[in-house]
XYZ file of C-alpha atoms in Angstrom:
578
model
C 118.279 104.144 89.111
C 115.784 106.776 89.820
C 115.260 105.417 93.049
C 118.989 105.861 93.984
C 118.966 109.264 92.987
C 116.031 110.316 95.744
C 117.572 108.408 98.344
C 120.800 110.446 97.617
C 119.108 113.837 97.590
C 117.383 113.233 100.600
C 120.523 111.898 101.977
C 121.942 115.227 101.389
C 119.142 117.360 102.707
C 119.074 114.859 106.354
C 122.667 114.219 106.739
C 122.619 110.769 107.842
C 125.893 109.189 109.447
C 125.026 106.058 107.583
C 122.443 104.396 105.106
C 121.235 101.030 105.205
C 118.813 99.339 102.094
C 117.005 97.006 104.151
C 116.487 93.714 102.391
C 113.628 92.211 104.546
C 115.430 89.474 105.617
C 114.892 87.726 108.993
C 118.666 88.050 110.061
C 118.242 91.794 109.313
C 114.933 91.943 111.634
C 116.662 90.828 114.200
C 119.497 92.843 114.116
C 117.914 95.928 114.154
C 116.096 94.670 117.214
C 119.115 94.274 118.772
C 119.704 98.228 117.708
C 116.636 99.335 118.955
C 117.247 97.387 122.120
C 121.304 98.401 122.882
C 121.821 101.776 120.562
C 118.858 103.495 119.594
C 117.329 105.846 122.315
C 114.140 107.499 122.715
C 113.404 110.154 125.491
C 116.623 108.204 126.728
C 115.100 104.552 126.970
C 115.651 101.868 124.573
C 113.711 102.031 121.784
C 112.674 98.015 122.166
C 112.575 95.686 125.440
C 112.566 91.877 124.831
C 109.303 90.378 126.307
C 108.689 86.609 127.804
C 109.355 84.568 124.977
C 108.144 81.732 126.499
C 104.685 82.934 126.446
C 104.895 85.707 123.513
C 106.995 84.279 121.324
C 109.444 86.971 119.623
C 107.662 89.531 120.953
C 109.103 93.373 122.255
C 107.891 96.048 124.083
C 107.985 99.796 122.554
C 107.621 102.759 124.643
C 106.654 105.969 122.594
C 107.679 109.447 123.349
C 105.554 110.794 126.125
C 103.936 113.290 123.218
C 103.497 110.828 120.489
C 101.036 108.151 121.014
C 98.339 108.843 118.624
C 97.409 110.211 115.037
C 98.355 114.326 114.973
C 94.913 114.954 112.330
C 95.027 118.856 112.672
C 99.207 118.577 111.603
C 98.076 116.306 109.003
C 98.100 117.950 105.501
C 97.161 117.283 102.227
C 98.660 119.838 99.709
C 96.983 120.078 96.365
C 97.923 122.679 93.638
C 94.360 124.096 94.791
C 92.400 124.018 97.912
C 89.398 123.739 96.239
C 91.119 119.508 95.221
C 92.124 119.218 99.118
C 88.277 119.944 100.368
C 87.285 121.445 103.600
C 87.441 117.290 104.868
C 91.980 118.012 104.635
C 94.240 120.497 105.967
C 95.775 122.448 103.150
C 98.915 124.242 102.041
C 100.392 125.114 99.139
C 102.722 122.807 97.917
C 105.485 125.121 97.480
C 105.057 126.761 101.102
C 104.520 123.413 102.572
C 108.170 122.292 100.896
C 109.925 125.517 102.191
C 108.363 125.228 106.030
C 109.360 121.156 105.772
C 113.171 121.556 104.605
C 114.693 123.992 107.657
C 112.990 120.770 109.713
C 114.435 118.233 107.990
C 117.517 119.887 107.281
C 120.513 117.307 108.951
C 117.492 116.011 111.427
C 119.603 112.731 110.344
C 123.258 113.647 112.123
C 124.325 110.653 114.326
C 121.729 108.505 113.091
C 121.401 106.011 110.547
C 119.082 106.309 107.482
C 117.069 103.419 106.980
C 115.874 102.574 103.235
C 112.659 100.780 103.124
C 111.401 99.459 99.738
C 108.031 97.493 100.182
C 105.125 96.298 98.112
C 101.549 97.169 99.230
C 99.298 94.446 97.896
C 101.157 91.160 96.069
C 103.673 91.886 94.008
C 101.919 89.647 91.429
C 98.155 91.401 91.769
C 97.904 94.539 88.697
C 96.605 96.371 91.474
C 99.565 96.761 93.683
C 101.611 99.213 94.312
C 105.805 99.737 94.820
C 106.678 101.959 97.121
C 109.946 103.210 99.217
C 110.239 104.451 102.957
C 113.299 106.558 104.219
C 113.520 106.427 107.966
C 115.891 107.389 111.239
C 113.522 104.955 113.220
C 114.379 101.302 114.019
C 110.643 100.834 115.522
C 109.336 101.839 111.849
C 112.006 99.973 109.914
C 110.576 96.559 112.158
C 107.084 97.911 111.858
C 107.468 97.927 108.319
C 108.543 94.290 107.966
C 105.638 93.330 109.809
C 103.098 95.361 108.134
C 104.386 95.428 104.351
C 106.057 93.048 101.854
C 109.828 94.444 102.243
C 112.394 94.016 100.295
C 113.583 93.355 96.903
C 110.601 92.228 95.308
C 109.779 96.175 94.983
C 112.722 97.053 94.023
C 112.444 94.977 91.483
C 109.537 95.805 90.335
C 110.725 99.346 90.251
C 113.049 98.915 88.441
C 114.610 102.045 86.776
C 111.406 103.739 86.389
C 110.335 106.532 88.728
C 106.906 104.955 89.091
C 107.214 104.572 92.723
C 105.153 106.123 95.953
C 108.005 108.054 98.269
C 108.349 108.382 101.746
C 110.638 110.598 103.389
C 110.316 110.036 107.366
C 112.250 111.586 110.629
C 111.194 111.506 114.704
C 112.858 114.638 114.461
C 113.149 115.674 117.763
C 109.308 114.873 118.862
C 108.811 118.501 119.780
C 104.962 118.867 118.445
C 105.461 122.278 117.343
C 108.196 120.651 115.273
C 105.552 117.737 113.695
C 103.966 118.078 110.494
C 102.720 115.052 108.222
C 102.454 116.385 104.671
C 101.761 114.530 101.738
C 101.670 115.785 98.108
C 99.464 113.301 96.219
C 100.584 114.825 92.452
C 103.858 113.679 93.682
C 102.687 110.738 95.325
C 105.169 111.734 97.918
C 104.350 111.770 101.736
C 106.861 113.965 104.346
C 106.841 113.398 108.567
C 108.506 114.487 110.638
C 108.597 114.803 114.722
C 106.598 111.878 115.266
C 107.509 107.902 115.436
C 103.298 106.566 115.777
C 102.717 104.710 114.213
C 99.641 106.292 111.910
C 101.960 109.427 111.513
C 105.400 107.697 110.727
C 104.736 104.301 109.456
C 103.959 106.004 105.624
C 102.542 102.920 104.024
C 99.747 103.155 106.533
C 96.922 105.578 106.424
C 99.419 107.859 104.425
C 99.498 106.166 101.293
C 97.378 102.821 101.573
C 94.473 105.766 102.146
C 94.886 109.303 101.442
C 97.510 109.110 98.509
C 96.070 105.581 97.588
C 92.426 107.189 97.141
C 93.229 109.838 95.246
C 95.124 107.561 92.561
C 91.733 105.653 92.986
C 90.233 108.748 91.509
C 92.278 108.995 88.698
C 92.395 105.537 88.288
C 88.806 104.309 88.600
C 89.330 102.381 92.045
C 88.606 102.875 95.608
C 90.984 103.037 98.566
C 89.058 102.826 101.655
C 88.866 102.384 105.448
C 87.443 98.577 105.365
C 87.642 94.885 106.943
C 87.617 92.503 104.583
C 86.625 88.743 105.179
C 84.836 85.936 103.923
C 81.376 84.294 105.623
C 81.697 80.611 105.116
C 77.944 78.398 105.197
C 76.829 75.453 104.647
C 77.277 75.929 100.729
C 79.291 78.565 99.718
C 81.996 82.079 101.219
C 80.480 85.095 100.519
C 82.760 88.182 100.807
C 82.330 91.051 102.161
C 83.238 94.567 103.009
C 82.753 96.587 105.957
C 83.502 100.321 107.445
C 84.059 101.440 110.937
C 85.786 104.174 112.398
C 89.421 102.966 114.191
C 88.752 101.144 117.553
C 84.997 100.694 116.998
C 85.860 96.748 116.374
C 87.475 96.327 112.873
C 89.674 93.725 113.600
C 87.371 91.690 116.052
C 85.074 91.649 112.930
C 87.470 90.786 111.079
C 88.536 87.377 113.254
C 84.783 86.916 114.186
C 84.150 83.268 116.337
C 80.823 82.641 115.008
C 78.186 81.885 118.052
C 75.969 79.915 114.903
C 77.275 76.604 114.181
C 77.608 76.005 110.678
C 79.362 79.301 109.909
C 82.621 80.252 109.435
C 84.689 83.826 109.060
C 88.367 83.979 107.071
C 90.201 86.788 107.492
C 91.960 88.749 104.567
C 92.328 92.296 106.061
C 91.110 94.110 109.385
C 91.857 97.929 107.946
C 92.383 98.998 104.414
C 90.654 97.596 101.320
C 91.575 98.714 97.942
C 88.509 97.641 95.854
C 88.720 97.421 91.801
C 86.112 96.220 89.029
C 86.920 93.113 87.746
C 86.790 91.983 83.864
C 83.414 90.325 84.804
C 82.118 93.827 86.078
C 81.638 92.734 89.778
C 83.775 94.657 92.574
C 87.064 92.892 93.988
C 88.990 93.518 97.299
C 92.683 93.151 97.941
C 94.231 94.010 101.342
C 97.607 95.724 100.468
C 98.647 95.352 104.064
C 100.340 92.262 105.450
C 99.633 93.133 109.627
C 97.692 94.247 111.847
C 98.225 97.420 113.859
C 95.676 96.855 116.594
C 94.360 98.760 119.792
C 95.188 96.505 122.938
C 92.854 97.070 125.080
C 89.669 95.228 124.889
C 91.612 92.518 123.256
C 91.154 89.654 125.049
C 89.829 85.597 124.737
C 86.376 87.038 125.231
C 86.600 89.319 122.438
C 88.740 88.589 119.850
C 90.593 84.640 121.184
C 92.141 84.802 117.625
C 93.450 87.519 118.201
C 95.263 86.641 121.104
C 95.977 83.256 119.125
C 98.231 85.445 116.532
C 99.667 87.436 118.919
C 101.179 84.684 120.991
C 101.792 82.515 117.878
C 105.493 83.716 116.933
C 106.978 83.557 113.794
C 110.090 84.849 112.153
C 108.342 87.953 112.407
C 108.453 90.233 115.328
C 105.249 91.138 117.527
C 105.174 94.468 118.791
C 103.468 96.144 121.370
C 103.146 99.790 121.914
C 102.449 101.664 125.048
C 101.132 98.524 127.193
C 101.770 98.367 130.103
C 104.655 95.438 132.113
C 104.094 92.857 134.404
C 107.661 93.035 135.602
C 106.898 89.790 137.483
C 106.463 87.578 134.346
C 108.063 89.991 132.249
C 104.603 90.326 129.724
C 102.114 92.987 128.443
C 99.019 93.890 130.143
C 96.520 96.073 129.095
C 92.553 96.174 129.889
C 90.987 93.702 129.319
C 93.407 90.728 130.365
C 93.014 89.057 133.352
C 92.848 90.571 136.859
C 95.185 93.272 136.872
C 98.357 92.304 138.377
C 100.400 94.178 141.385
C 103.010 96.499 140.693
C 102.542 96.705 137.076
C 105.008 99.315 135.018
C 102.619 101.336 133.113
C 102.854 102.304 129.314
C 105.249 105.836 130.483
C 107.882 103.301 132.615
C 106.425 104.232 136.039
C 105.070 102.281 138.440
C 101.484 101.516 138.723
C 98.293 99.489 139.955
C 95.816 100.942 137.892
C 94.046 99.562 134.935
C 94.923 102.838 133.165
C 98.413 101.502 133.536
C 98.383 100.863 129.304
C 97.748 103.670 127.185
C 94.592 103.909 125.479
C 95.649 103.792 122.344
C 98.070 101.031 122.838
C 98.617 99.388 120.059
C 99.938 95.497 118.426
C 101.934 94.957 115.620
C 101.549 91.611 114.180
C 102.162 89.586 111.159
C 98.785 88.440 109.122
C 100.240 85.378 108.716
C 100.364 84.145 111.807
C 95.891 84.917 111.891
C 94.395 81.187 112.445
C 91.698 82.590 110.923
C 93.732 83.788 107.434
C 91.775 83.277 104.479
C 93.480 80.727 101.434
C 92.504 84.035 99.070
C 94.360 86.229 101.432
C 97.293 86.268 98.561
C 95.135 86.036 95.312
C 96.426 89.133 92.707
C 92.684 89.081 91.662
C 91.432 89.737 94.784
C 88.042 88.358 96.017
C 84.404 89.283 94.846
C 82.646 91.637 97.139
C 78.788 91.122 97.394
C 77.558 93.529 100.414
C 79.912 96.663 102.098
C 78.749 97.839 105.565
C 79.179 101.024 107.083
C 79.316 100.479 110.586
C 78.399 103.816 112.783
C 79.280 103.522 116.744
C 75.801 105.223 118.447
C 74.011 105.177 121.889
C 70.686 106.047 120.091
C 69.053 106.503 116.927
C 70.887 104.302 114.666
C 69.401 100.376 114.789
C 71.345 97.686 114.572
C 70.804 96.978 111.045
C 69.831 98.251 107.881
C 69.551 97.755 104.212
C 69.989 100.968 102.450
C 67.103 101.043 99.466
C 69.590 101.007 96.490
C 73.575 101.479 95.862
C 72.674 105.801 95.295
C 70.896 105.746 98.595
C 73.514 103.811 100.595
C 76.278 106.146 99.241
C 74.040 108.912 100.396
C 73.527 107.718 103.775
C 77.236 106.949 103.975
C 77.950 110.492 103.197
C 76.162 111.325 106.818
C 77.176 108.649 108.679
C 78.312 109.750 112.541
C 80.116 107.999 115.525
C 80.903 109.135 118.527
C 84.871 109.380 118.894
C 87.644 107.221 120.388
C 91.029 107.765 121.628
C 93.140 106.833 118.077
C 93.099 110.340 117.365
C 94.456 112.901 119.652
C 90.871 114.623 121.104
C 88.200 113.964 123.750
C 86.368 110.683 123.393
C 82.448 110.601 122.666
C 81.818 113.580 121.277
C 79.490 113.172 118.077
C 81.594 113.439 114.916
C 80.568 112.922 111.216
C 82.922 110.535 109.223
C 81.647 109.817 106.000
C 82.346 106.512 104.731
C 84.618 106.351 108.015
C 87.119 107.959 105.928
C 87.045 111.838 106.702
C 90.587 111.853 108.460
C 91.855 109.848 105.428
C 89.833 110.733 102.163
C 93.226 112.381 100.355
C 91.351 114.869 98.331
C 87.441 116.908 98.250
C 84.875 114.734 99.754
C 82.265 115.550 97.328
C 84.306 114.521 94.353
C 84.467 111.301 96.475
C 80.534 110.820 96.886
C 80.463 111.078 92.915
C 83.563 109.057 92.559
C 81.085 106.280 94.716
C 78.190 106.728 92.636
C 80.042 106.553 89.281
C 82.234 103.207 90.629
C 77.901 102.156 91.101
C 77.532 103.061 87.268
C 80.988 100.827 86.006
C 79.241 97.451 87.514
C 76.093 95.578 86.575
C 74.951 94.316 89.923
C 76.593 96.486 92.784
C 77.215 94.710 95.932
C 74.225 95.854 98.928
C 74.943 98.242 101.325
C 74.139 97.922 104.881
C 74.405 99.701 108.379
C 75.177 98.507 111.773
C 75.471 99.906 114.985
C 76.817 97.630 117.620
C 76.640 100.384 120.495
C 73.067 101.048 120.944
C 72.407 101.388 124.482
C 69.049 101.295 126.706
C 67.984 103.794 129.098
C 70.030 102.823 131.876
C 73.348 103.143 129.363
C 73.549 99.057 129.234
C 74.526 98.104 125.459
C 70.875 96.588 124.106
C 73.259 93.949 121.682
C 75.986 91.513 123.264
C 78.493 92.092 119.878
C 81.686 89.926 119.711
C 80.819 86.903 118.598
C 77.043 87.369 118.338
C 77.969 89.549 115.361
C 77.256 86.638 113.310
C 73.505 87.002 113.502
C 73.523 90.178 111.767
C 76.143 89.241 109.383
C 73.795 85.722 108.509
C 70.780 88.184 107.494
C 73.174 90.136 105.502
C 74.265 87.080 103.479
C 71.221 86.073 102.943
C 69.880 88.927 101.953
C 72.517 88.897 99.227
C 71.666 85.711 98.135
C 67.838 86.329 98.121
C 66.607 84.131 100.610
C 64.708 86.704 102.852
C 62.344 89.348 102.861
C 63.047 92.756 104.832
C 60.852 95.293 106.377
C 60.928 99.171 104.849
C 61.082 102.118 107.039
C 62.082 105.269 106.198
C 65.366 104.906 106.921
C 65.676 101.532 105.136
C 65.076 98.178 105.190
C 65.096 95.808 108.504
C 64.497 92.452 108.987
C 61.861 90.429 110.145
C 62.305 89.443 113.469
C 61.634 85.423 112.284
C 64.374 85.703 109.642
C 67.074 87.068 111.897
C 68.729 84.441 114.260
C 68.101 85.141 117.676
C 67.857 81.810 119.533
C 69.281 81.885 122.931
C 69.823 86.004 123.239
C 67.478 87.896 125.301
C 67.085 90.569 123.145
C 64.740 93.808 123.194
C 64.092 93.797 119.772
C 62.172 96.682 119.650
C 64.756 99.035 121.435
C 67.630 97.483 118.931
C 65.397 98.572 115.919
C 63.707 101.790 117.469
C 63.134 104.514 114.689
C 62.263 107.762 116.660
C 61.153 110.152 113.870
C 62.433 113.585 116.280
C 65.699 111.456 116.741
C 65.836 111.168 112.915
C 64.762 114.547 111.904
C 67.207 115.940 114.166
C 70.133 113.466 112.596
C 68.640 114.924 109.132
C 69.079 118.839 110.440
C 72.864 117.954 111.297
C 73.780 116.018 108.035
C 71.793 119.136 105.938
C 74.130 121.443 108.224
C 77.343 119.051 107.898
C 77.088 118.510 104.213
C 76.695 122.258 103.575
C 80.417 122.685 103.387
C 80.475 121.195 99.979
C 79.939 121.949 96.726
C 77.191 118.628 96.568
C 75.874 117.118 93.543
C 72.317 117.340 92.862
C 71.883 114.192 93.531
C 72.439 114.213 97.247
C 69.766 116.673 97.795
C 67.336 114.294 95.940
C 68.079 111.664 98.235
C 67.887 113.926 100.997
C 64.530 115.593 100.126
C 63.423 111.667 99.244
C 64.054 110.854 103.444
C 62.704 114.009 105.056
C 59.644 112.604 102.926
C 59.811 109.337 104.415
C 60.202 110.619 107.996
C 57.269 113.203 107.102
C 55.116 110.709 106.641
């Protein structure tokens, strides 16, 4: 088999003392958390501590290196034959060079360790669009992290077979030494290399690895899209409409995703809080499937306020493990804590081991690992091969000014264009300073695996293929009022803006044009009960927005753009002119 023959020469090149072909089983799960928990060491603590199972069910604790707790974007590469393919979005070396650096690292990193061989499905194993896939790891936290966020086991081996149609994954913690930490992928190989860091963005390899960067360039040559999304149904009165939407990590993903409607009558199922790969169906209409089967959540902020089904799954407990990452111990009950939990407790054990009273006690980035299928809120399509029709994607943008909170771009050519600009002002998943003002097209500029102009035409062509492309929209929970109080409660209230949405889909209401787009009228979006300053959530200053057109025209300038950007781009410095 072709896929014995890689694990053997990567056997030879890391030295493992042992392999293991992990099956997926539950036995096996819980026998490497007893490895993780007895053997395995890291920074000389066990790599998993057993939690209150009383009150989280089958859940651990996992303490990263000190150095590691967050995506490593500017040791992140993505190595093309030619620059030119990577874009000025990707860090880029020569494949070759990038090969000779990566082998001295890797060379016997495995000694005294065992080699862990991971073969997993992303996407059912049934559905034409998924895709088989194999993981080679040192790390008992990824080999569990894997079982939890993939279908493992033989199913993709099977499905294999003896072909070498497969995605690879070579994987090491190496010795977590930064200057020793380099995540390469090679997406003509469809091959992805880490090493030096166990994160799990950086080391689990079916993540943002392959389910985005390798995933979207396939999407390219495949005529597909790989993106960044939620996906999740909006249940009525008379019908679940399905939708789309794009946010930049920790800018409330998954709490869309598990929405509690405020609006009686409505209902949200959940099929996927991260990645959507989205293909045109026979009927010419767009189709999501979430290849994932977790989700890999940031703690804080999670709580029965904001995201109750949330805490629902993680407390559920199944015959797959819960993980969490970097949260801080109550050593009295023996559970996690981060912000956003109840009062915080005395002498907590914060995320590094030490002990603490301060709410900064869990990491920022702290992270859950959870099974989908323990989401009271999973949708019955969650496993359907065909996926589920999409009728509106949002781009969601995370702004203390200018943006309102919704928006209908004009047409799909527009709403790819504004997409191509969209900003947000940064979090802590990413190691830099959060709020500073970053563009993220699409929310996908750390992930888009190849030149993010060819992916604004690769949009607008995927527009072309369909005969009535789903809407595009624009939110912005964050906008904030003078004094820097948010002018738009979010959580749950989210369902107001998602009810015009739907109903804009369907035809039932009017909108408003502005420049920018279209609004609603205030009568046709929901606002009974809120006290809402309408007129601050839907402000359009025109210096604001001539400003935000100066720094997408200076942004965008790094690519070679179509012509048809500049159209659009002329057409909205019009607008705003006038």
């Amino acid at each position: 088999m072709k896929v014995e023959k890689w694990v053997d020469e990567c056997a030879e090149l890391t030295k493992p003392d042992n392999i293991y072909w992990c099956d997926g089983s539950e036995e096996e799960a819980y026998s490497l958390i007893k490895i993780g928990i007895e053997k395995e060491k890291i920074n000389g603590n066990p790599v998993f501590y057993e939690l209150n199972q009383k009150k989280w069910p089958n859940a651990y604790l996992h303490r990263s290196h000190p150095e590691d707790v967050a995506r490593t974007e500017h040791l992140t590469y993505v190595c093309h034959q030619e620059k030119e393919t990577s874009g000025p979005n990707n860090n880029w070396m020569d494949p070759k060079e990038a090969k000779n650096m990566l082998n001295p690292l890797f060379k016997g990193c495995m000694k005294g360790r065992t080699m862990y061989v991971l073969p997993y499905m992303m996407g059912n194993p049934e559905s034409p669009y998924s895709k088989a896939c194999v993981q080679l790891t040192d790390s008992s936290y990824v080999a569990i992290s894997k079982r939890i966020m993939t279908r493992k086991g033989k199913a993709a081996l099977e499905k294999i077979g003896s072909s070498s149609n497969f995605v690879k994954g070579l994987h090491s913690t190496g010795d977590f030494s930064p200057e020793r930490r380099f995540i390469m992928h090679f997406p003509d190989e469809s091959l992805v290399w880490s090493i030096g860091s166990g994160y799990g963005g950086n080391a689990l390899l079916g993540k943002k690895c392959f389910s985005l960067r390798i995933a979207s360039y396939l999407g390219l040559k495949e005529n597909w899209l790989a993106e960044h999304m939620v996906i999740m149904g909006i249940e009525d009165e008379s019908s679940t409409t399905y939708i789309t939407a794009a946010l930049p990590s920790a800018c409330g993903k998954t709490n869309l995703a598990m929405l509690n409607p405020s609006l009686p009558g409505y209902k949200i199922s959940t099929i996927g809080d991260d990645i959507a790969w989205l293909n045109i169906g026979s009927d010419k209409r767009l189709y999501a499937i979430n290849p994932e089967m977790g989700f890999f959540g940031v703690a804080p902020g999670t709580s029965e306020k904001t995201n109750p089904n949330m805490i629902q799954t993680l407390k559920k407990g199944t015959f797959y493990p819960t993980l969490f990452t970097n949260t801080a111990l109550n050593p009295k009950t023996n559970e996690p804590w981060w912000d956003g939990l109840e009062n915080i407790p005395e002498n907590l054990i914060d995320w590094k081991g030490n002990p603490s009273s301060s709410k900064e006690s869990a990491h920022p980035n702290s992270r859950f690992t959870v099974s989908i299928t323990q989401c009271p809120t999973l949708s019955p399509e969650f496993n359907n091969p065909k996926g589920v029709p999409i009728s509106a994607i949002i781009f969601g943008t995370r702004r203390s000014s200018v943006a309102p909170l919704i928006y209908e771009a004009f047409n799909w050519q527009n709403g790819i264009f504004q997409g191509c600009g969209m900003a947000s002002e940064t979090t802590t998943a990413a190691t830099q300073k959060a709020g500073v003002l970053r563009r993220d097209p699409m929310a996908m500029w750390p992930f888009c695996g190849y030149n993010m102009a060819d992916y604004f035409n690769h949009w607008l062509n995927m527009g072309k293929m369909m005969e009535n492309p789903p809407k595009i929209f624009f939110v912005n929970w964050f906008r904030k009022d003078e004094g820097g109080n948010f002018l738009w409660p979010g959580f749950s209230e989210n369902i107001r803006v998602l009810k015009w949405i739907i109903d804009r889909t369907k035809g039932k209401v009017g909108a408003k044009e502005t420049p920018i787009g279209l609004i609603p009228d205030f009568k046709d979006l929901d606002l009974r009960g809120l006290n809402i300053n309408e007129k601050g959530l839907f402000k359009i200053d025109k210096d604001e927005w001539q400003k935000e057109l100066a720094d997408i025209k200076a942004f965008l300038t790094q690519f070679k753009l179509a012509g048809w950007i500049e159209e659009e781009y002329k057409a909205l410095a019009s607008r705003l002119a006038k």
